[in-house]
PDB file of C-alpha atoms in Angstrom:
ATOM      1  CA  UNK A 149      95.962  84.066  92.439  1.00 40.00           C
ATOM      2  CA  UNK A 150      93.739  81.094  93.551  1.00 43.00           C
ATOM      3  CA  UNK A 151      90.851  83.932  94.878  1.00 41.00           C
ATOM      4  CA  UNK A 152      90.402  84.183  91.149  1.00 47.00           C
ATOM      5  CA  UNK A 153      88.561  81.040  91.386  1.00 48.00           C
ATOM      6  CA  UNK A 154      85.995  81.863  93.346  1.00 51.00           C
ATOM      7  CA  UNK A 155      84.406  84.887  95.375  1.00 50.00           C
ATOM      8  CA  UNK A 156      84.448  83.366  98.682  1.00 56.00           C
ATOM      9  CA  UNK A 157      84.400  85.684 101.489  1.00 57.00           C
ATOM     10  CA  UNK A 158      87.644  85.702 103.621  1.00 58.00           C
ATOM     11  CA  UNK A 159      89.649  83.578 100.761  1.00 57.00           C
ATOM     12  CA  UNK A 160      90.840  80.030 101.026  1.00 56.00           C
ATOM     13  CA  UNK A 161      92.904  77.984 103.748  1.00 59.00           C
ATOM     14  CA  UNK A 162      96.441  77.866 102.746  1.00 59.00           C
ATOM     15  CA  UNK A 163      96.423  74.314 102.638  1.00 59.00           C
ATOM     16  CA  UNK A 164      93.927  74.261  99.956  1.00 60.00           C
ATOM     17  CA  UNK A 165      95.696  77.027  98.181  1.00 61.00           C
ATOM     18  CA  UNK A 166      98.919  75.017  98.480  1.00 65.00           C
ATOM     19  CA  UNK A 167      96.796  71.905  97.093  1.00 66.00           C
ATOM     20  CA  UNK A 168      95.065  73.801  93.993  1.00 68.00           C
ATOM     21  CA  UNK A 169      98.033  75.625  92.689  1.00 72.00           C
ATOM     22  CA  UNK A 170      99.788  72.699  91.302  1.00 75.00           C
ATOM     23  CA  UNK A 171      96.595  71.279  90.183  1.00 73.00           C
ATOM     24  CA  UNK A 172      95.750  74.658  88.265  1.00 73.00           C
ATOM     25  CA  UNK A 173      99.538  74.640  86.872  1.00 76.00           C
ATOM     26  CA  UNK A 174      99.314  71.191  85.778  1.00 79.00           C
ATOM     27  CA  UNK A 175      95.937  71.691  83.989  1.00 80.00           C
ATOM     28  CA  UNK A 176      97.519  74.765  82.470  1.00 76.00           C
ATOM     29  CA  UNK A 177     100.349  72.902  81.166  1.00 79.00           C
ATOM     30  CA  UNK A 178      97.688  70.298  79.797  1.00 80.00           C
ATOM     31  CA  UNK A 179      95.874  73.104  78.031  1.00 82.00           C
ATOM     32  CA  UNK A 180      99.000  74.546  76.316  1.00 83.00           C
ATOM     33  CA  UNK A 181     100.342  70.750  75.213  1.00 82.00           C
ATOM     34  CA  UNK A 182      96.928  70.429  73.496  1.00 83.00           C
ATOM     35  CA  UNK A 183      96.818  73.740  72.241  1.00 87.00           C
ATOM     36  CA  UNK A 184     100.253  73.114  70.400  1.00 87.00           C
ATOM     37  CA  UNK A 185      99.204  69.574  69.571  1.00 90.00           C
ATOM     38  CA  UNK A 186      96.171  71.297  67.645  1.00 91.00           C
ATOM     39  CA  UNK A 187      98.371  73.898  66.195  1.00 91.00           C
ATOM     40  CA  UNK A 188     101.048  71.374  65.078  1.00 90.00           C
ATOM     41  CA  UNK A 189      98.205  69.450  63.366  1.00 93.00           C
ATOM     42  CA  UNK A 190      96.690  72.554  61.773  1.00 93.00           C
ATOM     43  CA  UNK A 191     100.128  73.150  60.318  1.00 92.00           C
ATOM     44  CA  UNK A 192     100.705  69.625  59.129  1.00 93.00           C
ATOM     45  CA  UNK A 193      97.231  69.771  57.284  1.00 94.00           C
ATOM     46  CA  UNK A 194      98.186  72.995  55.817  1.00 94.00           C
ATOM     47  CA  UNK A 195     101.431  71.534  54.931  1.00 92.00           C
ATOM     48  CA  UNK A 196      99.643  68.261  53.374  1.00 93.00           C
ATOM     49  CA  UNK A 197      97.228  70.525  51.571  1.00 92.00           C
ATOM     50  CA  UNK A 198     100.058  73.043  50.086  1.00 92.00           C
ATOM     51  CA  UNK A 199     101.994  69.854  48.889  1.00 92.00           C
ATOM     52  CA  UNK A 200      98.931  68.139  47.017  1.00 91.00           C
ATOM     53  CA  UNK A 201      98.684  71.595  45.525  1.00 91.00           C
ATOM     54  CA  UNK A 202     101.980  71.497  44.405  1.00 91.00           C
ATOM     55  CA  UNK A 203     101.478  67.925  43.168  1.00 90.00           C
ATOM     56  CA  UNK A 204      98.778  69.036  41.197  1.00 89.00           C
ATOM     57  CA  UNK A 205     100.360  71.568  39.691  1.00 86.00           C
ATOM     58  CA  UNK A 206     103.236  69.776  38.565  1.00 87.00           C
ATOM     59  CA  UNK A 207     101.343  67.331  36.955  1.00 86.00           C
ATOM     60  CA  UNK A 208      99.288  69.910  35.163  1.00 79.00           C
ATOM     61  CA  UNK A 209     102.285  71.546  33.985  1.00 81.00           C
ATOM     62  CA  UNK A 210     103.604  67.944  32.919  1.00 84.00           C
ATOM     63  CA  UNK A 211     100.232  67.439  31.057  1.00 80.00           C
ATOM     64  CA  UNK A 212     100.607  70.797  29.422  1.00 76.00           C
ATOM     65  CA  UNK A 213     104.289  70.121  28.205  1.00 81.00           C
ATOM     66  CA  UNK A 214     102.818  66.527  26.811  1.00 84.00           C
ATOM     67  CA  UNK A 215      99.827  68.119  24.885  1.00 78.00           C
ATOM     68  CA  UNK A 216     102.117  70.701  23.437  1.00 79.00           C
ATOM     69  CA  UNK A 217     104.426  68.418  22.184  1.00 83.00           C
ATOM     70  CA  UNK A 218     101.294  66.163  20.923  1.00 84.00           C
ATOM     71  CA  UNK A 219      99.766  68.885  19.124  1.00 81.00           C
ATOM     72  CA  UNK A 220     103.078  70.126  17.657  1.00 81.00           C
ATOM     73  CA  UNK A 221     103.535  66.634  16.299  1.00 87.00           C
ATOM     74  CA  UNK A 222     100.045  66.308  14.998  1.00 84.00           C
ATOM     75  CA  UNK A 223      99.904  69.618  13.307  1.00 81.00           C
ATOM     76  CA  UNK A 224     103.442  68.547  11.387  1.00 85.00           C
ATOM     77  CA  UNK A 225     101.625  65.297  10.425  1.00 87.00           C
ATOM     78  CA  UNK A 226      98.641  67.326   9.442  1.00 85.00           C
ATOM     79  CA  UNK A 227     100.667  69.652   7.297  1.00 86.00           C
ATOM     80  CA  UNK A 228     101.776  66.787   5.436  1.00 88.00           C
ATOM     81  CA  UNK A 229      98.655  65.331   4.624  1.00 89.00           C
ATOM     82  CA  UNK A 230      97.302  68.625   3.707  1.00 86.00           C
ATOM     83  CA  UNK A 231      99.974  69.329   1.465  1.00 89.00           C
ATOM     84  CA  UNK A 232      99.712  66.043  -0.403  1.00 91.00           C
ATOM     85  CA  UNK A 233      96.038  66.062  -0.487  1.00 90.00           C
ATOM     86  CA  UNK A 234      96.166  69.576  -1.800  1.00 89.00           C
ATOM     87  CA  UNK A 235      98.605  68.529  -4.456  1.00 90.00           C
ATOM     88  CA  UNK A 236      96.714  65.549  -5.700  1.00 92.00           C
ATOM     89  CA  UNK A 237      93.566  67.772  -5.659  1.00 90.00           C
ATOM     90  CA  UNK A 238      95.391  70.434  -7.955  1.00 91.00           C
ATOM     91  CA  UNK A 239      95.935  67.451 -10.518  1.00 92.00           C
ATOM     92  CA  UNK A 240      92.490  66.436 -10.925  1.00 90.00           C
ATOM     93  CA  UNK A 241      89.681  68.051 -12.524  1.00 91.00           C
ATOM     94  CA  UNK A 242      86.516  69.753 -10.340  1.00 88.00           C
ATOM     95  CA  UNK A 243      84.265  67.507 -11.990  1.00 91.00           C
ATOM     96  CA  UNK A 244      86.397  64.367 -10.989  1.00 90.00           C
ATOM     97  CA  UNK A 245      84.745  62.408  -7.937  1.00 88.00           C
ATOM     98  CA  UNK A 246      88.537  62.032  -6.470  1.00 90.00           C
ATOM     99  CA  UNK A 247      88.443  66.015  -6.437  1.00 89.00           C
ATOM    100  CA  UNK A 248      85.466  66.012  -4.437  1.00 87.00           C
ATOM    101  CA  UNK A 249      86.770  63.460  -1.977  1.00 89.00           C
ATOM    102  CA  UNK A 250      90.407  65.233  -1.948  1.00 90.00           C
ATOM    103  CA  UNK A 251      88.258  68.540  -0.897  1.00 87.00           C
ATOM    104  CA  UNK A 252      87.117  66.620   2.160  1.00 86.00           C
ATOM    105  CA  UNK A 253      90.478  65.570   3.081  1.00 89.00           C
ATOM    106  CA  UNK A 254      91.846  68.974   2.786  1.00 87.00           C
ATOM    107  CA  UNK A 255      89.067  70.264   4.711  1.00 84.00           C
ATOM    108  CA  UNK A 256      89.255  67.832   7.249  1.00 84.00           C
ATOM    109  CA  UNK A 257      93.249  68.269   7.675  1.00 85.00           C
ATOM    110  CA  UNK A 258      92.628  72.141   8.048  1.00 83.00           C
ATOM    111  CA  UNK A 259      90.255  71.442  10.740  1.00 81.00           C
ATOM    112  CA  UNK A 260      92.617  68.966  12.285  1.00 83.00           C
ATOM    113  CA  UNK A 261      95.385  71.807  12.270  1.00 82.00           C
ATOM    114  CA  UNK A 262      93.312  74.249  13.642  1.00 78.00           C
ATOM    115  CA  UNK A 263      92.556  72.033  16.527  1.00 78.00           C
ATOM    116  CA  UNK A 264      95.996  71.654  16.798  1.00 81.00           C
ATOM    117  CA  UNK A 265      96.733  75.120  17.092  1.00 77.00           C
ATOM    118  CA  UNK A 266      94.006  75.432  19.443  1.00 73.00           C
ATOM    119  CA  UNK A 267      95.389  72.808  21.970  1.00 75.00           C
ATOM    120  CA  UNK A 268      98.976  74.631  21.478  1.00 76.00           C
ATOM    121  CA  UNK A 269      97.326  78.066  22.252  1.00 71.00           C
ATOM    122  CA  UNK A 270      95.565  76.746  25.256  1.00 68.00           C
ATOM    123  CA  UNK A 271      98.349  74.683  26.743  1.00 68.00           C
ATOM    124  CA  UNK A 272     100.306  78.052  26.484  1.00 66.00           C
ATOM    125  CA  UNK A 273      97.737  79.696  28.271  1.00 63.00           C
ATOM    126  CA  UNK A 274      96.509  81.409  25.107  1.00 59.00           C
ATOM    127  CA  UNK A 275      92.461  82.634  24.515  1.00 63.00           C
ATOM    128  CA  UNK A 276      90.129  81.511  21.886  1.00 70.00           C
ATOM    129  CA  UNK A 277      90.228  84.249  18.945  1.00 71.00           C
ATOM    130  CA  UNK A 278      86.716  84.616  17.360  1.00 82.00           C
ATOM    131  CA  UNK A 279      85.751  86.006  14.095  1.00 84.00           C
ATOM    132  CA  UNK A 280      82.740  87.326  12.474  1.00 90.00           C
ATOM    133  CA  UNK A 281      81.570  84.673  10.189  1.00 89.00           C
ATOM    134  CA  UNK A 282      78.557  83.716   8.243  1.00 89.00           C
ATOM    135  CA  UNK A 283      76.899  80.983  10.233  1.00 88.00           C
ATOM    136  CA  UNK A 284      75.567  79.271   7.141  1.00 88.00           C
ATOM    137  CA  UNK A 285      79.009  78.655   5.949  1.00 87.00           C
ATOM    138  CA  UNK A 286      80.277  77.533   9.259  1.00 85.00           C
ATOM    139  CA  UNK A 287      77.254  75.224   9.550  1.00 86.00           C
ATOM    140  CA  UNK A 288      77.989  74.130   6.166  1.00 85.00           C
ATOM    141  CA  UNK A 289      81.750  73.475   6.588  1.00 81.00           C
ATOM    142  CA  UNK A 290      80.926  71.827   9.938  1.00 81.00           C
ATOM    143  CA  UNK A 291      78.671  69.280   8.175  1.00 82.00           C
ATOM    144  CA  UNK A 292      81.067  68.482   5.654  1.00 79.00           C
ATOM    145  CA  UNK A 293      82.955  66.315   8.129  1.00 75.00           C
ATOM    146  CA  UNK A 294      80.219  64.432   9.269  1.00 79.00           C
ATOM    147  CA  UNK A 295      79.792  62.144   6.147  1.00 77.00           C
ATOM    148  CA  UNK A 296      82.973  60.082   6.869  1.00 72.00           C
ATOM    149  CA  UNK A 297      81.393  59.042  10.118  1.00 75.00           C
ATOM    150  CA  UNK A 298      77.850  58.090   8.818  1.00 78.00           C
ATOM    151  CA  UNK A 299      77.422  54.265   8.053  1.00 79.00           C
ATOM    152  CA  UNK A 300      76.224  53.387   4.705  1.00 80.00           C
ATOM    153  CA  UNK A 301      72.475  52.364   6.053  1.00 84.00           C
ATOM    154  CA  UNK A 302      72.115  55.853   7.459  1.00 82.00           C
ATOM    155  CA  UNK A 303      70.915  58.975   5.473  1.00 84.00           C
ATOM    156  CA  UNK A 304      72.355  62.144   6.297  1.00 81.00           C
ATOM    157  CA  UNK A 305      69.538  65.020   6.033  1.00 83.00           C
ATOM    158  CA  UNK A 306      70.178  68.534   6.515  1.00 82.00           C
ATOM    159  CA  UNK A 307      68.566  71.837   5.482  1.00 86.00           C
ATOM    160  CA  UNK A 308      70.488  74.897   6.131  1.00 85.00           C
ATOM    161  CA  UNK A 309      68.806  78.566   5.887  1.00 85.00           C
ATOM    162  CA  UNK A 310      70.873  80.539   3.336  1.00 83.00           C
ATOM    163  CA  UNK A 311      70.261  83.790   4.897  1.00 84.00           C
ATOM    164  CA  UNK A 312      71.611  83.271   8.509  1.00 85.00           C
ATOM    165  CA  UNK A 313      73.134  85.801  10.551  1.00 88.00           C
ATOM    166  CA  UNK A 314      76.984  86.293  10.922  1.00 90.00           C
ATOM    167  CA  UNK A 315      78.419  85.444  14.087  1.00 89.00           C
ATOM    168  CA  UNK A 316      81.484  86.034  16.109  1.00 90.00           C
ATOM    169  CA  UNK A 317      82.770  82.579  16.852  1.00 86.00           C
ATOM    170  CA  UNK A 318      85.791  80.242  16.850  1.00 81.00           C
ATOM    171  CA  UNK A 319      84.874  78.035  13.782  1.00 80.00           C
ATOM    172  CA  UNK A 320      86.757  75.201  14.721  1.00 75.00           C
ATOM    173  CA  UNK A 321      85.073  74.973  18.332  1.00 78.00           C
ATOM    174  CA  UNK A 322      81.607  75.244  16.152  1.00 83.00           C
ATOM    175  CA  UNK A 323      82.554  72.493  13.940  1.00 79.00           C
ATOM    176  CA  UNK A 324      83.585  70.318  17.008  1.00 78.00           C
ATOM    177  CA  UNK A 325      80.221  71.041  18.569  1.00 84.00           C
ATOM    178  CA  UNK A 326      78.285  69.838  15.089  1.00 85.00           C
ATOM    179  CA  UNK A 327      80.633  66.654  14.953  1.00 81.00           C
ATOM    180  CA  UNK A 328      79.953  65.727  18.397  1.00 82.00           C
ATOM    181  CA  UNK A 329      76.074  66.070  18.266  1.00 87.00           C
ATOM    182  CA  UNK A 330      76.105  64.209  14.897  1.00 84.00           C
ATOM    183  CA  UNK A 331      78.328  61.692  16.483  1.00 81.00           C
ATOM    184  CA  UNK A 332      76.083  61.268  19.459  1.00 84.00           C
ATOM    185  CA  UNK A 333      72.892  61.180  17.413  1.00 84.00           C
ATOM    186  CA  UNK A 334      74.616  58.308  15.345  1.00 80.00           C
ATOM    187  CA  UNK A 335      75.315  56.445  18.694  1.00 79.00           C
ATOM    188  CA  UNK A 336      71.918  56.974  20.155  1.00 74.00           C
TER     189      UNK A 336
END
């Protein structure tokens, strides 16, 4: 089928055909070898990509297990802090300065416990569950966490409108945002 190479009237001489057929066969073999190399390389690259994805998934699973363990332990520690602070606070009169400090500790421990629950929910693939809350209360409770971060030479000044709308949010996430914004402001 050397005639397929060109449209020469009368065809080719037999000696030329005899010369070209092995050459064309060799070229075809080379093309097939190259095609096989390309396919093998693509398959190897795909195997490497899938192997990397598997390693990453395994690492993420390990991080998730570790995060669940840390969150669980942290939650247990916060339960102890919360129980002890609540117990001590119940033995103080509301006008006692220690009562106010213990209230801050209780609120901080509750916030920390909520963070641990969020981490557990996230590690388990859970979703955030927002609630309809008065935004004024959310901001006030968030700002109550800030004074412990403020150095004595810095004055914390905030004014919150009393008639802010209710918002659907996860209070712990809002608290995280407010604390992070204040921390960034202090570091700036």
